[in-house]
PDB file of C-alpha atoms in Angstrom:
ATOM      1  CA  GLU A   1       9.170  -8.686  10.920  1.00 54.00           C
ATOM      2  CA  THR A   2       9.667  -5.949   8.214  1.00 67.00           C
ATOM      3  CA  GLY A   3       6.586  -5.275   6.453  1.00 89.00           C
ATOM      4  CA  VAL A   4       6.189  -4.170   2.666  1.00 95.00           C
ATOM      5  CA  THR A   5       8.106  -1.024   1.238  1.00 95.00           C
ATOM      6  CA  GLN A   6       7.839   0.730  -1.925  1.00 97.00           C
ATOM      7  CA  SER A   7       9.996   3.352  -3.590  1.00 96.00           C
ATOM      8  CA  PRO A   8       9.857   6.017  -4.650  1.00 97.00           C
ATOM      9  CA  THR A   9       7.303   7.436  -2.618  1.00 96.00           C
ATOM     10  CA  HIS A  10       6.628  10.286  -5.122  1.00 96.00           C
ATOM     11  CA  LEU A  11       7.616  10.692  -8.957  1.00 96.00           C
ATOM     12  CA  ILE A  12       6.824  12.859 -11.732  1.00 98.00           C
ATOM     13  CA  LYS A  13       7.138  12.045 -15.281  1.00 98.00           C
ATOM     14  CA  THR A  14       6.213  13.205 -18.716  1.00 97.00           C
ATOM     15  CA  ARG A  15       3.912  11.732 -21.184  1.00 97.00           C
ATOM     16  CA  GLY A  16       6.007   9.199 -23.435  1.00 97.00           C
ATOM     17  CA  GLN A  17       8.809   8.479 -20.649  1.00 98.00           C
ATOM     18  CA  GLN A  18       9.231   5.181 -19.083  1.00 98.00           C
ATOM     19  CA  VAL A  19       9.158   4.544 -15.311  1.00 98.00           C
ATOM     20  CA  THR A  20      10.505   1.925 -12.811  1.00 98.00           C
ATOM     21  CA  LEU A  21       8.606   1.623  -9.200  1.00 98.00           C
ATOM     22  CA  ARG A  22      10.067  -0.866  -6.415  1.00 98.00           C
ATOM     23  CA  CYS A  23       8.466  -3.160  -4.079  1.00 97.00           C
ATOM     24  CA  SER A  24      10.216  -5.132  -1.162  1.00 95.00           C
ATOM     25  CA  SER A  25       7.930  -7.883   0.109  1.00 92.00           C
ATOM     26  CA  GLN A  26       6.998  -8.781   3.683  1.00 89.00           C
ATOM     27  CA  SER A  27       9.810 -11.124   4.929  1.00 85.00           C
ATOM     28  CA  GLY A  28       8.682 -14.998   4.016  1.00 84.00           C
ATOM     29  CA  HIS A  29       6.055 -13.891   1.351  1.00 87.00           C
ATOM     30  CA  ASN A  30       6.643 -15.730  -2.259  1.00 88.00           C
ATOM     31  CA  THR A  31       3.726 -13.278  -3.963  1.00 90.00           C
ATOM     32  CA  VAL A  32       3.401 -10.210  -5.289  1.00 93.00           C
ATOM     33  CA  SER A  33       0.681  -8.010  -6.305  1.00 94.00           C
ATOM     34  CA  TRP A  34       0.259  -4.690  -8.195  1.00 97.00           C
ATOM     35  CA  TYR A  35      -2.542  -2.265  -8.267  1.00 97.00           C
ATOM     36  CA  GLN A  36      -3.363   1.051  -9.605  1.00 98.00           C
ATOM     37  CA  GLN A  37      -5.645   3.217  -7.645  1.00 96.00           C
ATOM     38  CA  ALA A  38      -6.940   6.249  -9.769  1.00 95.00           C
ATOM     39  CA  LEU A  39      -8.557   9.303  -8.134  1.00 91.00           C
ATOM     40  CA  GLY A  40     -11.978   8.314  -6.756  1.00 89.00           C
ATOM     41  CA  GLN A  41     -11.648   4.456  -7.414  1.00 92.00           C
ATOM     42  CA  GLY A  42     -10.822   1.574  -5.440  1.00 94.00           C
ATOM     43  CA  PRO A  43      -7.288  -0.205  -6.037  1.00 95.00           C
ATOM     44  CA  GLN A  44      -7.486  -1.967  -9.711  1.00 95.00           C
ATOM     45  CA  PHE A  45      -5.552  -5.345 -10.371  1.00 94.00           C
ATOM     46  CA  ILE A  46      -2.586  -5.094 -12.867  1.00 96.00           C
ATOM     47  CA  PHE A  47      -0.835  -8.292 -12.454  1.00 95.00           C
ATOM     48  CA  GLN A  48       0.565 -10.555  -9.728  1.00 93.00           C
ATOM     49  CA  TYR A  49       4.160 -12.479  -9.533  1.00 93.00           C
ATOM     50  CA  TYR A  50       4.607 -15.976  -7.956  1.00 89.00           C
ATOM     51  CA  ARG A  51       7.979 -17.666  -7.318  1.00 88.00           C
ATOM     52  CA  GLU A  52       9.116 -15.189 -10.079  1.00 90.00           C
ATOM     53  CA  GLU A  53       6.500 -16.274 -12.700  1.00 92.00           C
ATOM     54  CA  GLU A  54       3.607 -13.804 -13.952  1.00 92.00           C
ATOM     55  CA  ASN A  55       0.266 -15.836 -11.957  1.00 87.00           C
ATOM     56  CA  GLY A  56      -2.349 -13.603 -13.418  1.00 89.00           C
ATOM     57  CA  ARG A  57      -2.960 -10.053 -15.467  1.00 93.00           C
ATOM     58  CA  GLY A  58      -5.652  -7.613 -14.746  1.00 92.00           C
ATOM     59  CA  ASN A  59      -6.901  -5.486 -17.985  1.00 93.00           C
ATOM     60  CA  PHE A  60      -4.012  -3.664 -18.342  1.00 96.00           C
ATOM     61  CA  PRO A  61      -1.973  -3.129 -21.737  1.00 97.00           C
ATOM     62  CA  PRO A  62       1.208  -4.791 -22.405  1.00 96.00           C
ATOM     63  CA  ARG A  63       2.983  -1.337 -21.771  1.00 98.00           C
ATOM     64  CA  PHE A  64       2.742  -2.312 -18.004  1.00 98.00           C
ATOM     65  CA  SER A  65       5.131  -5.118 -16.949  1.00 97.00           C
ATOM     66  CA  GLY A  66       6.695  -6.255 -14.412  1.00 96.00           C
ATOM     67  CA  LEU A  67       9.027  -8.658 -12.656  1.00 95.00           C
ATOM     68  CA  GLN A  68       9.962 -10.463  -9.875  1.00 95.00           C
ATOM     69  CA  PHE A  69      13.516 -11.359  -8.284  1.00 93.00           C
ATOM     70  CA  PRO A  70      14.722 -14.645  -6.303  1.00 91.00           C
ATOM     71  CA  ASN A  71      14.209 -12.631  -3.096  1.00 87.00           C
ATOM     72  CA  TYR A  72      10.829 -11.776  -4.000  1.00 86.00           C
ATOM     73  CA  SER A  73      10.837  -8.387  -4.361  1.00 92.00           C
ATOM     74  CA  SER A  74       9.540  -6.764  -7.543  1.00 96.00           C
ATOM     75  CA  GLU A  75       9.438  -4.009 -10.120  1.00 97.00           C
ATOM     76  CA  LEU A  76       6.633  -2.391 -11.802  1.00 98.00           C
ATOM     77  CA  ASN A  77       7.690  -0.951 -15.133  1.00 98.00           C
ATOM     78  CA  VAL A  78       5.213   1.006 -17.588  1.00 98.00           C
ATOM     79  CA  ASN A  79       6.608   2.208 -20.919  1.00 97.00           C
ATOM     80  CA  ALA A  80       5.284   5.302 -23.021  1.00 97.00           C
ATOM     81  CA  LEU A  81       3.675   7.146 -20.100  1.00 98.00           C
ATOM     82  CA  GLU A  82       0.252   8.668 -20.865  1.00 97.00           C
ATOM     83  CA  LEU A  83      -1.600  11.009 -18.653  1.00 97.00           C
ATOM     84  CA  ASP A  84      -4.178   8.690 -17.481  1.00 96.00           C
ATOM     85  CA  ASP A  85      -1.203   6.648 -15.893  1.00 98.00           C
ATOM     86  CA  SER A  86      -1.069   9.368 -12.881  1.00 98.00           C
ATOM     87  CA  ALA A  87      -2.583   7.311  -9.845  1.00 98.00           C
ATOM     88  CA  LEU A  88      -1.378   5.706  -7.018  1.00 97.00           C
ATOM     89  CA  TYR A  89       0.693   2.366  -7.433  1.00 98.00           C
ATOM     90  CA  LEU A  90       0.123   0.132  -4.840  1.00 97.00           C
ATOM     91  CA  CYS A  91       2.201  -3.175  -4.351  1.00 97.00           C
ATOM     92  CA  ALA A  92       0.946  -6.414  -1.966  1.00 95.00           C
ATOM     93  CA  SER A  93       2.572  -9.177  -0.981  1.00 92.00           C
ATOM     94  CA  SER A  94       1.283 -12.494   0.101  1.00 89.00           C
ATOM     95  CA  LEU A  95       2.017 -16.096   1.173  1.00 84.00           C
ATOM     96  CA  GLN A  96      -0.032 -18.603  -1.438  1.00 73.00           C
ATOM     97  CA  GLU A  97      -0.092 -21.192   1.113  1.00 68.00           C
ATOM     98  CA  LEU A  98      -1.646 -19.402   3.706  1.00 65.00           C
ATOM     99  CA  GLU A  99      -5.713 -19.687   3.886  1.00 59.00           C
ATOM    100  CA  GLY A 100      -7.651 -17.050   2.558  1.00 63.00           C
ATOM    101  CA  TYR A 101      -4.382 -15.589   0.734  1.00 75.00           C
ATOM    102  CA  THR A 102      -4.359 -12.064   2.561  1.00 86.00           C
ATOM    103  CA  GLN A 103      -2.432  -9.382   0.938  1.00 91.00           C
ATOM    104  CA  TYR A 104       0.003  -6.753   2.681  1.00 92.00           C
ATOM    105  CA  PHE A 105       0.202  -3.467   1.261  1.00 95.00           C
ATOM    106  CA  GLY A 106       2.912  -1.036   0.957  1.00 96.00           C
ATOM    107  CA  PRO A 107       2.048   2.735   1.462  1.00 95.00           C
ATOM    108  CA  GLY A 108       2.089   3.117  -2.105  1.00 96.00           C
ATOM    109  CA  THR A 109       4.027   5.249  -4.872  1.00 97.00           C
ATOM    110  CA  ARG A 110       2.204   8.125  -6.016  1.00 97.00           C
ATOM    111  CA  LEU A 111       2.902   8.710  -9.880  1.00 98.00           C
ATOM    112  CA  THR A 112       2.238  12.194 -11.315  1.00 98.00           C
ATOM    113  CA  VAL A 113       2.678  12.345 -15.579  1.00 98.00           C
ATOM    114  CA  LEU A 114       2.413  15.625 -17.045  1.00 97.00           C
TER     115      LEU A 114
ATOM    116  CA  ILE B   1     -17.764  -8.017 -15.017  1.00 59.00           C
ATOM    117  CA  LEU B   2     -17.483  -8.493 -11.628  1.00 72.00           C
ATOM    118  CA  ASN B   3     -18.510  -5.490  -9.606  1.00 89.00           C
ATOM    119  CA  VAL B   4     -17.897  -4.839  -5.795  1.00 95.00           C
ATOM    120  CA  GLU B   5     -20.004  -2.094  -4.347  1.00 96.00           C
ATOM    121  CA  GLN B   6     -19.830  -0.392  -0.969  1.00 97.00           C
ATOM    122  CA  SER B   7     -21.993   1.849   0.788  1.00 96.00           C
ATOM    123  CA  PRO B   8     -22.225   4.907   1.671  1.00 96.00           C
ATOM    124  CA  GLN B   9     -19.338   6.403  -0.040  1.00 96.00           C
ATOM    125  CA  SER B  10     -18.673   8.630   2.967  1.00 96.00           C
ATOM    126  CA  LEU B  11     -19.875   9.050   6.621  1.00 95.00           C
ATOM    127  CA  HIS B  12     -19.540  11.927   9.383  1.00 96.00           C
ATOM    128  CA  VAL B  13     -20.447  10.610  12.859  1.00 96.00           C
ATOM    129  CA  GLN B  14     -19.642  11.907  16.603  1.00 97.00           C
ATOM    130  CA  GLU B  15     -17.264  10.409  18.558  1.00 97.00           C
ATOM    131  CA  GLY B  16     -19.026   7.569  20.586  1.00 97.00           C
ATOM    132  CA  ASP B  17     -21.759   6.522  17.842  1.00 96.00           C
ATOM    133  CA  SER B  18     -21.833   3.363  16.130  1.00 96.00           C
ATOM    134  CA  THR B  19     -21.820   2.759  12.417  1.00 95.00           C
ATOM    135  CA  ASN B  20     -21.972   0.249  10.047  1.00 95.00           C
ATOM    136  CA  PHE B  21     -21.061  -0.073   6.174  1.00 95.00           C
ATOM    137  CA  THR B  22     -21.902  -2.520   3.402  1.00 97.00           C
ATOM    138  CA  CYS B  23     -20.041  -4.330   0.756  1.00 97.00           C
ATOM    139  CA  SER B  24     -22.010  -6.058  -2.019  1.00 97.00           C
ATOM    140  CA  PHE B  25     -20.031  -8.716  -4.186  1.00 95.00           C
ATOM    141  CA  PRO B  26     -20.751 -11.466  -6.578  1.00 91.00           C
ATOM    142  CA  SER B  27     -22.591 -14.273  -5.278  1.00 85.00           C
ATOM    143  CA  SER B  28     -20.652 -16.916  -7.510  1.00 85.00           C
ATOM    144  CA  ASN B  29     -16.953 -18.071  -7.481  1.00 86.00           C
ATOM    145  CA  PHE B  30     -16.874 -16.991  -4.089  1.00 89.00           C
ATOM    146  CA  TYR B  31     -13.765 -17.547  -2.258  1.00 88.00           C
ATOM    147  CA  ALA B  32     -13.055 -14.871   0.113  1.00 91.00           C
ATOM    148  CA  LEU B  33     -13.844 -11.323   1.625  1.00 94.00           C
ATOM    149  CA  HIS B  34     -11.174  -8.965   2.794  1.00 94.00           C
ATOM    150  CA  TRP B  35     -11.910  -6.018   4.908  1.00 97.00           C
ATOM    151  CA  TYR B  36      -8.667  -2.889   4.941  1.00 97.00           C
ATOM    152  CA  ARG B  37      -8.898   0.110   7.159  1.00 97.00           C
ATOM    153  CA  TRP B  38      -6.677   2.713   4.910  1.00 96.00           C
ATOM    154  CA  GLU B  39      -5.566   5.857   6.694  1.00 95.00           C
ATOM    155  CA  THR B  40      -3.714   8.697   4.676  1.00 90.00           C
ATOM    156  CA  ALA B  41      -0.338   8.528   3.868  1.00 89.00           C
ATOM    157  CA  LYS B  42      -0.344   5.226   5.349  1.00 93.00           C
ATOM    158  CA  SER B  43      -0.498   1.503   3.794  1.00 95.00           C
ATOM    159  CA  PRO B  44      -3.854  -0.282   4.029  1.00 95.00           C
ATOM    160  CA  GLU B  45      -4.272  -2.266   7.157  1.00 95.00           C
ATOM    161  CA  ALA B  46      -5.786  -5.902   6.897  1.00 94.00           C
ATOM    162  CA  LEU B  47      -8.695  -5.963   9.235  1.00 95.00           C
ATOM    163  CA  PHE B  48     -10.460  -9.405   8.489  1.00 94.00           C
ATOM    164  CA  VAL B  49     -10.362 -12.346   6.152  1.00 92.00           C
ATOM    165  CA  MET B  50     -13.810 -14.101   5.559  1.00 92.00           C
ATOM    166  CA  THR B  51     -14.142 -17.185   3.779  1.00 88.00           C
ATOM    167  CA  LEU B  52     -17.320 -19.104   5.145  1.00 85.00           C
ATOM    168  CA  ASN B  53     -21.275 -17.975   4.747  1.00 84.00           C
ATOM    169  CA  GLY B  54     -21.945 -16.938   8.237  1.00 85.00           C
ATOM    170  CA  ASP B  55     -18.269 -15.945   9.286  1.00 89.00           C
ATOM    171  CA  GLU B  56     -18.176 -13.179  11.806  1.00 94.00           C
ATOM    172  CA  LYS B  57     -15.028 -11.554  13.146  1.00 94.00           C
ATOM    173  CA  LYS B  58     -14.350  -9.334  15.481  1.00 95.00           C
ATOM    174  CA  LYS B  59     -11.287  -7.037  16.442  1.00 93.00           C
ATOM    175  CA  GLY B  60     -11.758  -4.792  19.470  1.00 94.00           C
ATOM    176  CA  GLN B  61     -14.513  -2.641  18.318  1.00 96.00           C
ATOM    177  CA  ILE B  62     -14.883  -3.571  14.754  1.00 97.00           C
ATOM    178  CA  SER B  63     -16.735  -6.517  13.714  1.00 97.00           C
ATOM    179  CA  ALA B  64     -17.952  -8.040  10.368  1.00 97.00           C
ATOM    180  CA  THR B  65     -20.204 -10.334   9.169  1.00 96.00           C
ATOM    181  CA  LEU B  66     -20.392 -12.466   5.865  1.00 96.00           C
ATOM    182  CA  ASN B  67     -23.749 -13.509   3.706  1.00 95.00           C
ATOM    183  CA  THR B  68     -22.172 -15.318   0.456  1.00 93.00           C
ATOM    184  CA  LYS B  69     -25.571 -16.798  -0.723  1.00 93.00           C
ATOM    185  CA  GLU B  70     -26.879 -13.018  -0.959  1.00 93.00           C
ATOM    186  CA  GLY B  71     -23.444 -11.660  -1.587  1.00 94.00           C
ATOM    187  CA  TYR B  72     -22.855  -8.915   1.069  1.00 95.00           C
ATOM    188  CA  SER B  73     -20.553  -8.359   4.284  1.00 97.00           C
ATOM    189  CA  TYR B  74     -21.286  -5.665   6.912  1.00 97.00           C
ATOM    190  CA  LEU B  75     -18.719  -3.936   9.082  1.00 97.00           C
ATOM    191  CA  TYR B  76     -19.681  -2.337  12.335  1.00 97.00           C
ATOM    192  CA  ILE B  77     -17.750  -0.211  14.802  1.00 97.00           C
ATOM    193  CA  LYS B  78     -19.379   0.066  17.835  1.00 97.00           C
ATOM    194  CA  GLY B  79     -18.610   3.444  19.676  1.00 96.00           C
ATOM    195  CA  SER B  80     -16.777   5.121  17.243  1.00 96.00           C
ATOM    196  CA  GLN B  81     -13.471   7.375  18.352  1.00 96.00           C
ATOM    197  CA  PRO B  82     -11.258  10.127  16.236  1.00 96.00           C
ATOM    198  CA  GLU B  83      -8.679   7.262  15.542  1.00 95.00           C
ATOM    199  CA  ASP B  84     -11.291   5.012  13.405  1.00 96.00           C
ATOM    200  CA  SER B  85     -11.490   7.931  10.658  1.00 97.00           C
ATOM    201  CA  ALA B  86     -10.009   6.301   7.766  1.00 97.00           C
ATOM    202  CA  THR B  87     -11.324   4.564   4.770  1.00 97.00           C
ATOM    203  CA  TYR B  88     -12.796   1.398   4.866  1.00 98.00           C
ATOM    204  CA  LEU B  89     -12.233  -0.716   1.811  1.00 97.00           C
ATOM    205  CA  CYS B  90     -13.642  -4.345   0.744  1.00 97.00           C
ATOM    206  CA  ALA B  91     -11.938  -6.569  -1.583  1.00 95.00           C
ATOM    207  CA  PHE B  92     -13.484  -9.813  -2.978  1.00 93.00           C
ATOM    208  CA  SER B  93     -11.490 -12.854  -4.353  1.00 89.00           C
ATOM    209  CA  SER B  94     -12.983 -15.656  -6.409  1.00 84.00           C
ATOM    210  CA  GLY B  95      -9.600 -17.578  -6.613  1.00 77.00           C
ATOM    211  CA  THR B  96      -6.015 -17.439  -5.832  1.00 64.00           C
ATOM    212  CA  TYR B  97      -4.697 -14.214  -7.230  1.00 72.00           C
ATOM    213  CA  LYS B  98      -6.667 -10.992  -7.767  1.00 79.00           C
ATOM    214  CA  TYR B  99      -8.758  -8.969  -5.549  1.00 89.00           C
ATOM    215  CA  ILE B 100     -11.435  -6.745  -6.872  1.00 93.00           C
ATOM    216  CA  PHE B 101     -12.045  -3.569  -4.466  1.00 95.00           C
ATOM    217  CA  GLY B 102     -15.034  -1.500  -3.627  1.00 96.00           C
ATOM    218  CA  THR B 103     -14.228   2.166  -3.940  1.00 95.00           C
ATOM    219  CA  GLY B 104     -14.175   2.459  -0.070  1.00 96.00           C
ATOM    220  CA  THR B 105     -16.319   4.259   2.590  1.00 97.00           C
ATOM    221  CA  ARG B 106     -14.570   7.271   4.176  1.00 97.00           C
ATOM    222  CA  LEU B 107     -15.379   7.700   7.788  1.00 97.00           C
ATOM    223  CA  LYS B 108     -14.689  10.492   9.625  1.00 97.00           C
ATOM    224  CA  VAL B 109     -15.445  10.627  13.101  1.00 97.00           C
ATOM    225  CA  LEU B 110     -15.780  13.938  15.053  1.00 95.00           C
ATOM    226  CA  ALA B 111     -14.578  14.540  18.578  1.00 91.00           C
TER     227      ALA B 111
END
Protein backbone atom coordinates (compact mmCIF):
# COMPACT_ATOMS: atom_id res chain seq x y z
CA GLU A 1 0.00 0.00 0.00
CA THR A 2 1.53 3.32 -1.07
CA GLY A 3 1.27 6.21 1.36
CA VAL A 4 0.56 9.85 0.64
CA THR A 5 3.29 11.56 -1.35
CA GLN A 6 3.86 15.23 -2.04
CA SER A 7 6.03 17.14 -4.47
CA PRO A 8 8.17 19.09 -4.46
CA THR A 9 9.77 18.75 -1.02
CA HIS A 10 11.02 22.32 -0.93
CA LEU A 11 10.32 25.35 -3.04
CA ILE A 12 11.47 28.97 -3.10
CA LYS A 13 9.40 31.65 -4.83
CA THR A 14 9.24 35.44 -4.86
CA ARG A 15 6.32 37.67 -3.97
CA GLY A 16 3.70 37.89 -6.69
CA GLN A 17 4.57 34.57 -8.30
CA GLN A 18 2.29 31.57 -8.56
CA VAL A 19 2.95 28.07 -7.24
CA THR A 20 1.48 24.58 -7.72
CA LEU A 21 1.93 21.87 -5.13
CA ARG A 22 1.06 18.24 -5.84
CA CYS A 23 -0.26 15.37 -3.78
CA SER A 24 -0.84 11.70 -4.51
CA SER A 25 -3.44 10.04 -2.32
CA GLN A 26 -3.08 6.78 -0.52
CA SER A 27 -4.40 3.93 -2.63
CA GLY A 28 -8.19 3.54 -2.32
CA HIS A 29 -8.80 6.98 -0.81
CA ASN A 30 -11.31 9.34 -2.42
CA THR A 31 -10.82 12.50 -0.35
CA VAL A 32 -7.93 14.95 -0.15
CA SER A 33 -7.50 17.77 2.35
CA TRP A 34 -4.89 20.51 2.36
CA TYR A 35 -3.45 22.26 5.41
CA GLN A 36 -1.04 25.13 5.96
CA GLN A 37 1.30 25.04 8.92
CA ALA A 38 3.00 28.34 9.69
CA LEU A 39 5.85 28.47 12.16
CA GLY A 40 4.73 27.86 15.74
CA GLN A 41 1.17 26.98 14.81
CA GLY A 42 -0.85 23.85 14.27
CA PRO A 43 -1.90 22.92 10.74
CA GLN A 44 -4.75 25.15 9.45
CA PHE A 45 -7.40 23.69 7.15
CA ILE A 46 -7.39 25.18 3.63
CA PHE A 47 -9.93 23.00 1.77
CA GLN A 48 -11.02 19.47 1.04
CA TYR A 49 -11.92 17.69 -2.20
CA TYR A 50 -14.20 14.67 -2.38
CA ARG A 51 -14.66 12.90 -5.71
CA GLU A 52 -13.29 15.91 -7.61
CA GLU A 53 -15.57 18.49 -5.95
CA GLU A 54 -14.65 20.98 -3.23
CA ASN A 55 -16.24 19.67 -0.05
CA GLY A 56 -15.38 22.42 2.41
CA ARG A 57 -13.11 25.41 2.76
CA GLY A 58 -11.31 27.12 5.61
CA ASN A 59 -10.59 30.80 6.06
CA PHE A 60 -8.25 31.27 3.10
CA PRO A 61 -8.60 33.81 0.27
CA PRO A 62 -9.66 32.79 -3.26
CA ARG A 63 -6.07 32.97 -4.50
CA PHE A 64 -5.75 29.56 -2.83
CA SER A 65 -7.39 27.10 -5.20
CA GLY A 66 -7.28 23.41 -5.81
CA LEU A 67 -8.13 20.51 -8.05
CA GLN A 68 -8.71 16.84 -7.59
CA PHE A 69 -8.22 14.49 -10.51
CA PRO A 70 -10.08 11.27 -11.44
CA ASN A 71 -7.27 9.22 -9.88
CA TYR A 72 -7.88 11.27 -6.67
CA SER A 73 -4.50 12.99 -6.78
CA SER A 74 -4.68 16.71 -6.10
CA GLU A 75 -3.07 20.09 -6.67
CA LEU A 76 -2.96 23.19 -4.53
CA ASN A 77 -2.44 26.43 -6.44
CA VAL A 78 -1.55 29.72 -4.82
CA ASN A 79 -1.57 32.91 -6.90
CA ALA A 80 0.00 36.27 -6.14
CA LEU A 81 2.25 34.86 -3.42
CA GLU A 82 2.74 36.89 -0.26
CA LEU A 83 5.51 36.65 2.33
CA ASP A 84 3.02 35.20 4.84
CA ASP A 85 2.39 32.25 2.54
CA SER A 86 5.75 30.86 3.64
CA ALA A 87 4.81 27.67 5.45
CA LEU A 88 4.71 23.89 5.36
CA TYR A 89 1.82 22.67 3.21
CA LEU A 90 0.43 19.29 4.15
CA CYS A 91 -1.87 17.12 2.14
CA ALA A 92 -3.93 14.34 3.69
CA SER A 93 -6.05 11.63 2.11
CA SER A 94 -8.93 9.69 3.57
CA LEU A 95 -11.85 7.46 2.71
CA GLN A 96 -15.09 9.28 3.54
CA GLU A 97 -16.97 6.10 4.26
CA LEU A 98 -14.66 5.01 7.07
CA GLU A 99 -15.70 5.71 10.65
CA GLY A 100 -13.87 8.66 12.16
CA TYR A 101 -12.60 9.83 8.75
CA THR A 102 -8.97 9.40 9.73
CA GLN A 103 -6.78 11.50 7.48
CA TYR A 104 -3.38 10.17 6.43
CA PHE A 105 -0.75 12.81 5.83
CA GLY A 106 2.10 13.27 3.44
CA PRO A 107 5.46 14.71 4.54
CA GLY A 108 4.62 18.20 3.30
CA THR A 109 6.06 20.79 0.94
CA ARG A 110 8.08 23.59 2.51
CA LEU A 111 7.35 26.84 0.63
CA THR A 112 9.52 29.90 1.16
CA VAL A 113 8.39 33.22 -0.32
CA LEU A 114 11.08 35.90 -0.61
CA ILE B 1 -14.39 30.30 16.81
CA LEU B 2 -13.45 26.73 17.62
CA ASN B 3 -10.20 26.38 19.53
CA VAL B 4 -8.11 23.33 20.35
CA GLU B 5 -5.43 23.72 22.98
CA GLN B 6 -2.63 21.40 23.95
CA SER B 7 -0.46 21.43 27.03
CA PRO B 8 2.31 21.50 27.79
CA GLN B 9 3.90 23.08 24.70
CA SER B 10 7.09 21.11 25.26
CA LEU B 11 8.40 18.53 27.64
CA HIS B 12 11.76 16.96 28.44
CA VAL B 13 11.74 13.64 30.29
CA GLN B 14 14.30 11.01 31.13
CA GLU B 15 14.25 7.61 29.48
CA GLY B 16 11.92 5.32 31.42
CA ASP B 17 9.74 8.13 32.76
CA SER B 18 6.01 8.08 32.13
CA THR B 19 4.37 11.21 30.85
CA ASN B 20 1.04 12.59 29.75
CA PHE B 21 -0.29 15.48 27.69
CA THR B 22 -3.66 17.18 27.46
CA CYS B 23 -5.81 18.22 24.52
CA SER B 24 -8.79 20.51 25.21
CA PHE B 25 -11.47 20.95 22.60
CA PRO B 26 -15.03 22.31 22.23
CA SER B 27 -17.54 20.08 24.01
CA SER B 28 -20.31 20.81 21.50
CA ASN B 29 -20.74 19.35 18.01
CA PHE B 30 -18.21 16.62 18.71
CA TYR B 31 -17.60 14.04 16.01
CA ALA B 32 -14.09 12.67 16.58
CA LEU B 33 -10.77 13.41 18.24
CA HIS B 34 -7.56 12.32 16.55
CA TRP B 35 -4.04 11.95 17.91
CA TYR B 36 -1.00 12.10 15.67
CA ARG B 37 2.69 11.55 16.28
CA TRP B 38 4.99 13.70 14.12
CA GLU B 39 8.70 13.16 13.87
CA THR B 40 10.83 15.83 12.21
CA ALA B 41 11.01 15.55 8.41
CA LYS B 42 8.44 12.75 8.35
CA SER B 43 4.68 12.52 7.81
CA PRO B 44 2.38 12.86 10.81
CA GLU B 45 1.46 9.33 11.86
CA ALA B 46 -2.10 8.56 12.95
CA LEU B 47 -2.12 7.11 16.49
CA PHE B 48 -5.75 7.04 17.55
CA VAL B 49 -9.20 8.12 16.46
CA MET B 50 -11.66 8.46 19.33
CA THR B 51 -15.36 8.89 18.81
CA LEU B 52 -17.19 7.92 22.00
CA ASN B 53 -17.24 9.52 25.42
CA GLY B 54 -15.19 7.35 27.76
CA ASP B 55 -13.18 5.84 24.90
CA GLU B 56 -9.81 4.46 25.85
CA LYS B 57 -7.35 3.39 23.17
CA LYS B 58 -3.95 1.72 23.53
CA LYS B 59 -1.06 1.10 21.15
CA GLY B 60 2.01 -0.43 22.75
CA GLN B 61 3.08 1.84 25.60
CA ILE B 62 0.89 4.74 24.39
CA SER B 63 -2.71 5.12 25.47
CA ALA B 64 -5.39 7.80 25.25
CA THR B 65 -8.63 8.64 27.00
CA LEU B 66 -11.54 10.83 25.95
CA ASN B 67 -14.08 12.94 27.83
CA THR B 68 -16.43 14.62 25.36
CA LYS B 69 -18.70 16.14 28.03
CA GLU B 70 -15.93 18.27 29.48
CA GLY B 71 -13.93 18.51 26.25
CA TYR B 72 -10.57 16.94 26.92
CA SER B 73 -8.39 14.00 25.96
CA TYR B 74 -5.24 12.70 27.62
CA LEU B 75 -2.37 10.93 25.92
CA TYR B 76 -0.15 8.78 28.14
CA ILE B 77 3.25 7.32 27.39
CA LYS B 78 4.45 4.68 29.83
CA GLY B 79 8.21 4.18 30.11
CA SER B 80 9.27 6.75 27.49
CA GLN B 81 12.07 5.83 25.11
CA PRO B 82 14.28 8.19 23.03
CA GLU B 83 12.41 7.01 19.90
CA ASP B 84 9.20 8.44 21.41
CA SER B 85 10.67 11.91 20.88
CA ALA B 86 8.30 13.71 18.52
CA THR B 87 5.55 16.31 18.39
CA TYR B 88 2.17 14.94 19.43
CA LEU B 89 -0.76 16.66 17.75
CA CYS B 90 -4.44 16.36 18.50
CA ALA B 91 -7.17 17.28 16.02
CA PHE B 92 -10.87 17.84 16.68
CA SER B 93 -13.52 17.29 14.06
CA SER B 94 -17.19 18.24 14.26
CA GLY B 95 -18.18 16.72 10.95
CA THR B 96 -17.01 15.12 7.81
CA TYR B 97 -14.29 17.32 6.61
CA LYS B 98 -12.05 19.67 8.43
CA TYR B 99 -9.80 18.98 11.37
CA ILE B 100 -8.95 21.69 13.86
CA PHE B 101 -5.48 21.07 15.20
CA GLY B 102 -3.82 22.10 18.40
CA THR B 103 -0.29 23.48 18.26
CA GLY B 104 1.15 20.21 19.55
CA THR B 105 3.28 19.03 22.46
CA ARG B 106 6.97 18.59 21.65
CA LEU B 107 8.37 15.67 23.62
CA LYS B 108 12.09 15.08 24.03
CA VAL B 109 13.13 11.86 25.79
CA LEU B 110 16.69 12.01 27.09
CA ALA B 111 18.77 8.83 27.15
